[in-house]
Each structure stands twice: as structure tokens, then as C-alpha cells.
Short mmCIF file of C-alpha atoms in Angstrom, two decimals:
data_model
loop_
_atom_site.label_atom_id
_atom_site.label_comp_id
_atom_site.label_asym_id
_atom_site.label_seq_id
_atom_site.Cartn_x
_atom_site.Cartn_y
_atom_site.Cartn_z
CA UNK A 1010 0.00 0.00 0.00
CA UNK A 1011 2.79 2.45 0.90
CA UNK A 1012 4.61 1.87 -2.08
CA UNK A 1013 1.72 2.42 -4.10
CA UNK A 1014 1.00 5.58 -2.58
CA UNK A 1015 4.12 6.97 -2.59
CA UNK A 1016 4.86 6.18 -6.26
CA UNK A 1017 1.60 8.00 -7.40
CA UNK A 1018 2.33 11.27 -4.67
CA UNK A 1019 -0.15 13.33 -7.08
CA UNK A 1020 -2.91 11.30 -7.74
CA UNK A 1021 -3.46 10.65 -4.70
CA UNK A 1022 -2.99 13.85 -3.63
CA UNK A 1023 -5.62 15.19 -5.92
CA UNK A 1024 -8.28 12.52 -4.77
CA UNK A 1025 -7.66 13.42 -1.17
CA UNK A 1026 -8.53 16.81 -2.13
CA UNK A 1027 -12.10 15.73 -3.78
CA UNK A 1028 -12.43 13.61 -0.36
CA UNK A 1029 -11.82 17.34 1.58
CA UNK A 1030 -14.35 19.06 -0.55
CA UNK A 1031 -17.08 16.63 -0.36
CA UNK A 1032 -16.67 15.80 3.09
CA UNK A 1033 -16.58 19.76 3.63
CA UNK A 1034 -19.59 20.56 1.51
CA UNK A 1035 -21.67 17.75 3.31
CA UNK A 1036 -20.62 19.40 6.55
CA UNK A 1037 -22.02 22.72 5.64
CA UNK A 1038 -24.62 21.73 3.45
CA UNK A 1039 -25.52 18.45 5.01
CA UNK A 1040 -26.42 15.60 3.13
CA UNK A 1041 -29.74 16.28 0.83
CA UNK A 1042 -28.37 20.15 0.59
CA UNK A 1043 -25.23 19.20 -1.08
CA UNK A 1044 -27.17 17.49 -3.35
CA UNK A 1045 -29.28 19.89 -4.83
CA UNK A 1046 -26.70 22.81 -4.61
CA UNK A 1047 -24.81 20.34 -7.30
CA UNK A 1048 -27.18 19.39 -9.29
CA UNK A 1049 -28.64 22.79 -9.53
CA UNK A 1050 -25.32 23.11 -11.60
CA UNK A 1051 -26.34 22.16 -14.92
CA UNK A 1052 -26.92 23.08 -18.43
CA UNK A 1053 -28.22 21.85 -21.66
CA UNK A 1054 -24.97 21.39 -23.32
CA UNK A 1055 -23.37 19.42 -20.89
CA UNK A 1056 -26.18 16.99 -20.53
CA UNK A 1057 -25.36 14.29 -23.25
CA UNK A 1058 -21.63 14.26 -22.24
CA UNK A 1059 -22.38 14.11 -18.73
CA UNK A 1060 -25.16 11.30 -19.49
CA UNK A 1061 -22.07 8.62 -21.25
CA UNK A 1062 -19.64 9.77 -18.92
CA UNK A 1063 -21.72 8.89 -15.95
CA UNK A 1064 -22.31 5.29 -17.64
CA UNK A 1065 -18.31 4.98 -17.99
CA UNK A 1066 -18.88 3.60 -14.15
CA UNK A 1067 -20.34 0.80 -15.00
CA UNK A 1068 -18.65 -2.23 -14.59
CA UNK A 1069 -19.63 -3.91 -18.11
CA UNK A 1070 -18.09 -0.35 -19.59
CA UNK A 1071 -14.80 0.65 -17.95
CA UNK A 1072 -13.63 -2.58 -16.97
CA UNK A 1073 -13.63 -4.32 -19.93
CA UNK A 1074 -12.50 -1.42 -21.95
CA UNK A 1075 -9.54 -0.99 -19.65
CA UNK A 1076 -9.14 -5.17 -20.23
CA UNK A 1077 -8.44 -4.30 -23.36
CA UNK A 1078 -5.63 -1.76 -23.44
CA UNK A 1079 -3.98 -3.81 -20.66
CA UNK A 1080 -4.38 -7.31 -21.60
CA UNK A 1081 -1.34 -7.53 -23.87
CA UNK A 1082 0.83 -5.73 -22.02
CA UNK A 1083 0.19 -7.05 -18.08
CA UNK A 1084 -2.44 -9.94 -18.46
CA UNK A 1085 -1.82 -10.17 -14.39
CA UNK A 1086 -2.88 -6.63 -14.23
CA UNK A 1087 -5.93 -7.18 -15.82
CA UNK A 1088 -6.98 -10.28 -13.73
CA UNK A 1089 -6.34 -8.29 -10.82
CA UNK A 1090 -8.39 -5.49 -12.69
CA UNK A 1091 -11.44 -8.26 -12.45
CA UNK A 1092 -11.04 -9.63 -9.22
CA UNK A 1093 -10.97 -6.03 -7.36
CA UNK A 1094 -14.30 -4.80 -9.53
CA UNK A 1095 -15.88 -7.87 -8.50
CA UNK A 1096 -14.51 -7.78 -4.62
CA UNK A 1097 -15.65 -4.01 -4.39
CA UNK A 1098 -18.27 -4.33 -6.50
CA UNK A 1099 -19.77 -7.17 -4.49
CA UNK A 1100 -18.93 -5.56 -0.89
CA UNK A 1101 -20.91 -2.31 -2.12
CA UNK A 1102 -24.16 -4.27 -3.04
CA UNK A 1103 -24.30 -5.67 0.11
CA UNK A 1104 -23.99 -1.85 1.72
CA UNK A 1105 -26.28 -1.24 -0.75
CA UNK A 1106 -29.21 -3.99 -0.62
CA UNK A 1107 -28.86 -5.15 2.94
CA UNK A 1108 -27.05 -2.44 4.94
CA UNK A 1109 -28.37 0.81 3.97
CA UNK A 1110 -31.27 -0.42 2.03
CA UNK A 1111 -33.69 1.80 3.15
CA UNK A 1112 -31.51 4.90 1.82
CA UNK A 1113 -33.69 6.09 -1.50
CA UNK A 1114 -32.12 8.34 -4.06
CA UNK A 1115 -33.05 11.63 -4.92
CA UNK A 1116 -35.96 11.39 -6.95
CA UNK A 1117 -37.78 9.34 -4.34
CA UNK A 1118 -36.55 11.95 -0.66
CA UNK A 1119 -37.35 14.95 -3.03
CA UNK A 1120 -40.51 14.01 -4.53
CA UNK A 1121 -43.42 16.46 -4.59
CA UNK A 1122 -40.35 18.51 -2.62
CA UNK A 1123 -37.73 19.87 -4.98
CA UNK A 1124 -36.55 19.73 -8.65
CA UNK A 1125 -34.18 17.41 -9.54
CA UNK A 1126 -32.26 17.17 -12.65
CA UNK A 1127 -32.35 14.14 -14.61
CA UNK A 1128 -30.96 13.31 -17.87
CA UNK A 1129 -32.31 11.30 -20.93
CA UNK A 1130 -35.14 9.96 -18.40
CA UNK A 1131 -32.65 7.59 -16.17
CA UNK A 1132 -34.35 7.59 -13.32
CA UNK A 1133 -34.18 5.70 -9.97
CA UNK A 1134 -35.53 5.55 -6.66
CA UNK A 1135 -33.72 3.35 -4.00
CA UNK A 1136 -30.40 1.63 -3.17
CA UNK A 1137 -28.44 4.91 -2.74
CA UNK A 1138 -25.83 4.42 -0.82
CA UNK A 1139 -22.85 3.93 -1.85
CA UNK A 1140 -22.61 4.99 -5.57
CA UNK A 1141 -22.00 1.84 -7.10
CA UNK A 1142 -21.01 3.39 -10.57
CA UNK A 1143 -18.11 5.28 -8.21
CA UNK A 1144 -17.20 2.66 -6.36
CA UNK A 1145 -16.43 0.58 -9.76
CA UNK A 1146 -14.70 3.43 -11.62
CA UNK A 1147 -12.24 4.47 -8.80
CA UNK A 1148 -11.56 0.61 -7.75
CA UNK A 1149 -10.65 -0.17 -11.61
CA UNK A 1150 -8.48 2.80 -12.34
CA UNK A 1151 -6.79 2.83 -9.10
CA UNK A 1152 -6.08 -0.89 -9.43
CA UNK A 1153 -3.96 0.25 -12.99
CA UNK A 1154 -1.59 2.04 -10.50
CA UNK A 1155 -0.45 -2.00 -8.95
CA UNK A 1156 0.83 -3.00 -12.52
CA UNK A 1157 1.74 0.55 -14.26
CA UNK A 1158 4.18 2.81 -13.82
CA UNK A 1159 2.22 6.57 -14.29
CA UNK A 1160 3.87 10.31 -14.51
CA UNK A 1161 2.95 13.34 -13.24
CA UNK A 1162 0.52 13.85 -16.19
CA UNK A 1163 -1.78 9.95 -16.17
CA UNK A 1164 -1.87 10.67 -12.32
CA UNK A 1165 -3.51 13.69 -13.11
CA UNK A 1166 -5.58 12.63 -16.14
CA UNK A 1167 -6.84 9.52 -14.11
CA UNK A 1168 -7.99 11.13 -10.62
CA UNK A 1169 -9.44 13.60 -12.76
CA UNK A 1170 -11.48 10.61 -14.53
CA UNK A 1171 -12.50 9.61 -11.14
CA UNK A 1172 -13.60 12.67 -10.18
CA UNK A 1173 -15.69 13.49 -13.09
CA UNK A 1174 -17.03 9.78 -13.18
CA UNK A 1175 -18.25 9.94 -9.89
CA UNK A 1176 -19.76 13.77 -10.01
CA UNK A 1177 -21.54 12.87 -12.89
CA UNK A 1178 -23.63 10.75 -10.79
CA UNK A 1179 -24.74 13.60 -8.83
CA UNK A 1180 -25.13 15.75 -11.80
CA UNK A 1181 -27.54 13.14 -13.79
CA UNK A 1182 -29.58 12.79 -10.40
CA UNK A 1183 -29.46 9.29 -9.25
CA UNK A 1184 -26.85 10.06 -6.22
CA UNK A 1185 -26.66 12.43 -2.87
CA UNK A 1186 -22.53 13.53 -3.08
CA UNK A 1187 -22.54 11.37 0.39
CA UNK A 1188 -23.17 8.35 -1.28
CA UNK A 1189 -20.54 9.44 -4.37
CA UNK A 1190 -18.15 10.15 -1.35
CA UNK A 1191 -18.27 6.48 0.14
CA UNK A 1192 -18.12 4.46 -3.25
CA UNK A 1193 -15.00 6.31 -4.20
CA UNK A 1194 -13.54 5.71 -0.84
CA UNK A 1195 -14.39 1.58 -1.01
CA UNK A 1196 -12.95 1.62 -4.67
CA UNK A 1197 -9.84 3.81 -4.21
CA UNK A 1198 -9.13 1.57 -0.61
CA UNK A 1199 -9.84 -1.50 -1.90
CA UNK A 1200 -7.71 -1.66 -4.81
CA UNK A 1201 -4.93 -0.17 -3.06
CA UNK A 1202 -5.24 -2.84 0.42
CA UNK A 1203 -5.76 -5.64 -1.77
CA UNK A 1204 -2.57 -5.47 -4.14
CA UNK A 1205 -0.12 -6.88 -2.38
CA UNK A 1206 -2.29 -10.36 -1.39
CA UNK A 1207 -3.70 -10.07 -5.00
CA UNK A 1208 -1.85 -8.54 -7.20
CA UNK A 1209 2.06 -9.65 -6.77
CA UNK A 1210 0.72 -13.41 -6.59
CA UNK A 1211 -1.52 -12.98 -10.06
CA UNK A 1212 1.83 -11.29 -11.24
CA UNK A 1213 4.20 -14.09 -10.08
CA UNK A 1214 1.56 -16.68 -11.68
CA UNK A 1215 1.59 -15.07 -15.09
CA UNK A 1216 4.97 -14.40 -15.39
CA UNK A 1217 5.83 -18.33 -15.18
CA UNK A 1218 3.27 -18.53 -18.39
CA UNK A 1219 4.21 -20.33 -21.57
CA UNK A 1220 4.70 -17.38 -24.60
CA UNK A 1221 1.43 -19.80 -25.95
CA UNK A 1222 -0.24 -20.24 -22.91
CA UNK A 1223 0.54 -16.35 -22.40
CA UNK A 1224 -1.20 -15.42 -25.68
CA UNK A 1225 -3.94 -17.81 -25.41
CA UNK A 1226 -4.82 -15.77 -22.20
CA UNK A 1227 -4.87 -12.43 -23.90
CA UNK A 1228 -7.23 -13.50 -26.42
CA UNK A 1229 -9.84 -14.89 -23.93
CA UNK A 1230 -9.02 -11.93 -21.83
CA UNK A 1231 -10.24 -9.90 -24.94
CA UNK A 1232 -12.94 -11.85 -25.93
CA UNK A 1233 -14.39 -11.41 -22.32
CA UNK A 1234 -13.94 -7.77 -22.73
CA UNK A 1235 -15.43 -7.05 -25.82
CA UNK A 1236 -18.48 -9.30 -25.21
CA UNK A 1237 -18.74 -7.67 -21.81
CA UNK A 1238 -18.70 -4.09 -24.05
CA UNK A 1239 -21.31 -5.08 -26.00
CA UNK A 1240 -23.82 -6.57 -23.71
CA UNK A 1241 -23.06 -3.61 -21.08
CA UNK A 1242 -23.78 -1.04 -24.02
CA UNK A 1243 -27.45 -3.09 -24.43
CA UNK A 1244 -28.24 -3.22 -21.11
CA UNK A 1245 -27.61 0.70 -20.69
CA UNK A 1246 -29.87 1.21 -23.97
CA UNK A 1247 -32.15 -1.06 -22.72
CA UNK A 1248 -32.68 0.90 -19.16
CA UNK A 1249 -33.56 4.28 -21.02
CA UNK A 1250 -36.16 2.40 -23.34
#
């Protein structure tokens, strides 16, 4: 974990920063305040963007497509990639559906209340807490940072994508910036805890691969990811029907 952290000084750096200013802006504007101060913030224009940016948190979306810029290069990386989306993924479902499943999103605590934004008519109503879609996007780009060496400029561009990833799910209306605050935290965490028990063995594993057995990885590895693309890009079309 230290290692990790101390290799990456800047993105890290920058995330702790988004912690401060949500944590901050919660503690002044408590929890359903911050929420509509931020999602007050919209506009036309940005609504689209925001709309396929917010879906780049899904796990069928970013994962895979990650899969497949890694697989040929770190095939451990990518397994590890998996296995942490799934871990996290799984750990914030249960928050989710048996912990805090009484916490409803926006659109249900503001109803007949306030406005609330909403974009191409995704809408939901319960299982708030955490932000899933955040949760997902911070674990599987901060798990990149056990296998990749990144300079000052991809830690910037990445915590950056996490950030925007994760406000975009306040912006669209389906999360309170509490719940965006959490899943980021579980996903960042858990992907930096977990690489040393995880990570370094998948690593060690690989490396004693065959070159065929090697390459006969990568192209399952691919195949998973680009069948995962296309069946996460129907079930996103599907949702807005």
C-alpha cells in the first residue's frame, strides 16, 4: 500500500482533495443540501456528455474497456483489474441492498419537494448508498496504479477521470454527493489494500506462463472484454427504453 502511494504522490494527492471538498460541503450543506446545490449546476450542453460519462462507471463499460488496453501488455494486471471490480463491486451491493437499504435516491426523498435534474429519463428511486457506478470506476483505475508505472501527467488525467465519473452521478440525479463520497472511498481503498495479497501473486503466476499459454490468455481476456462491451452497451440502452 505504501509503495503504491508513494509512487503516485499526485494522484493521490488530488483525490484526497475531492475527499476534503465533499466531506466539507456535506458538513455545511448536510447531506440532501449538497445534493441539490450540485445538481442545480447544470446546463443543456453538458447533458449528453455528462449522461455517457456517468455510464463509464459501469462495470460492463470501464472494466472491460480498460481489459483491453492492458491485456497484452500485463495480463496479471488485468486479472487483478477483475477480481478487485468484482470484490468491491460485491462488498458495495451488500452496503447497498442489505445495509443501507432503506436509503432512497433523490428522486424518491425529493418528490413532490424539490426539482431534480435528470438526464435522458434515467431515473431511480432506491439503493443509494454507496454509488456503485463510483465505487467501480475508482476501484478499476486505481487498481492500474499496482501494474503501471504513471507520470505526473496519467496521475492527473486519471484522478481527474475519477472525479468526473463519480460527479456525474450527482449531476444526472441518481446520487446524494454522500453516497458518491463512500463508493469512491471503497474503490480507491480497496484496490490499493488488496494489491499486495492479490496482485504480486496474479503477477508471479503469469509471469511463469508459456509465450502460448501467455497469448492464449490475452485472447480470452479480450474476448471477455469485448463481449462484456457489447452486452453492457445493451443493457444501458435497454434501461432508457
Amino acid at each position: 500500500m505504501t509503495n503504491i502511494i508513494k509512487n503516485n504522490p499526485v494522484f493521490f494527492s488530488l483525490i484526497g482533495v475531492y475527499w476534503l471538498f465533499l466531506g466539507v460541503l456535506l458538513l455545511f450543506t448536510g447531506y440532501e443540501g449538497s445534493f441539490l446545490l450540485l445538481n442545480a449546476m447544470h446546463h443543456p450542453a453538458m447533458d449528453y456528455p455528462m449522461f455517457l460519462l456517468t455510464h463509464l462507471g459501469d462495470a460492463l463499460i470501464l472494466t472491460p474497456f480498460l481489459a483491453l488496453l492492458l491485456a497484452r501488455k500485463n495480463p496479471a494486471l488485468v486479472l487483478y483489474l477483475i477480481a478487485i471490480v468484482i470484490i468491491t463491486g460485491l462488498l458495495g451491493q451488500f452496503l447497498k441492498n442489505v445495509i443501507f437499504d432503506e436509503c432512497d435516491r433523490p428522486l424518491k426523498i425529493f418528490e413532490g419537494i424539490a426539482h431534480v435534474h435528470t438526464v435522458a429519463g434515467y431515473k431511480l428511486y432506491h439503493n443509494s448508498f454507496p454509488s456503485g457506478h463510483s465505487l467501480v470506476a475508482a476501484a478499476a483505475i486505481t487498481a492500474c496504479f499496482s501494474g503501471l508505472a504513471m507520470n505526473r501527467t496519467w496521475q492527473i488525467l486519471t484522478a481527474v477521470a475519477i472525479i468526473i465519473v463519480s460527479y456525474t452521478r450527482t449531476y444526472v440525479g441518481v446520487h446524494f454527493p454522500g453516497d458518491v463520497l463512500a463508493g469512491t472511498i471503497i474503490g480507491v481503498l480497496g484496490a490499493t489494500l488488496l494489491t499486495k495479497p492479490l496482485y504480486l501473486p496474479l503477477l508471479k503466476w503469469t509471469n511463469n506462463f508459456s509465450e502460448q499459454k501467455r497469448k492464449r490468455t490475452v485472447s480470452i481476456l479480450n474476448a471477455i472484454a469485448i463481449v462484456s462491451v457489447i452486452a453492457g452497451t445493451y443493457l444501458i440502452y435497454s434501461s432508457i427504453q
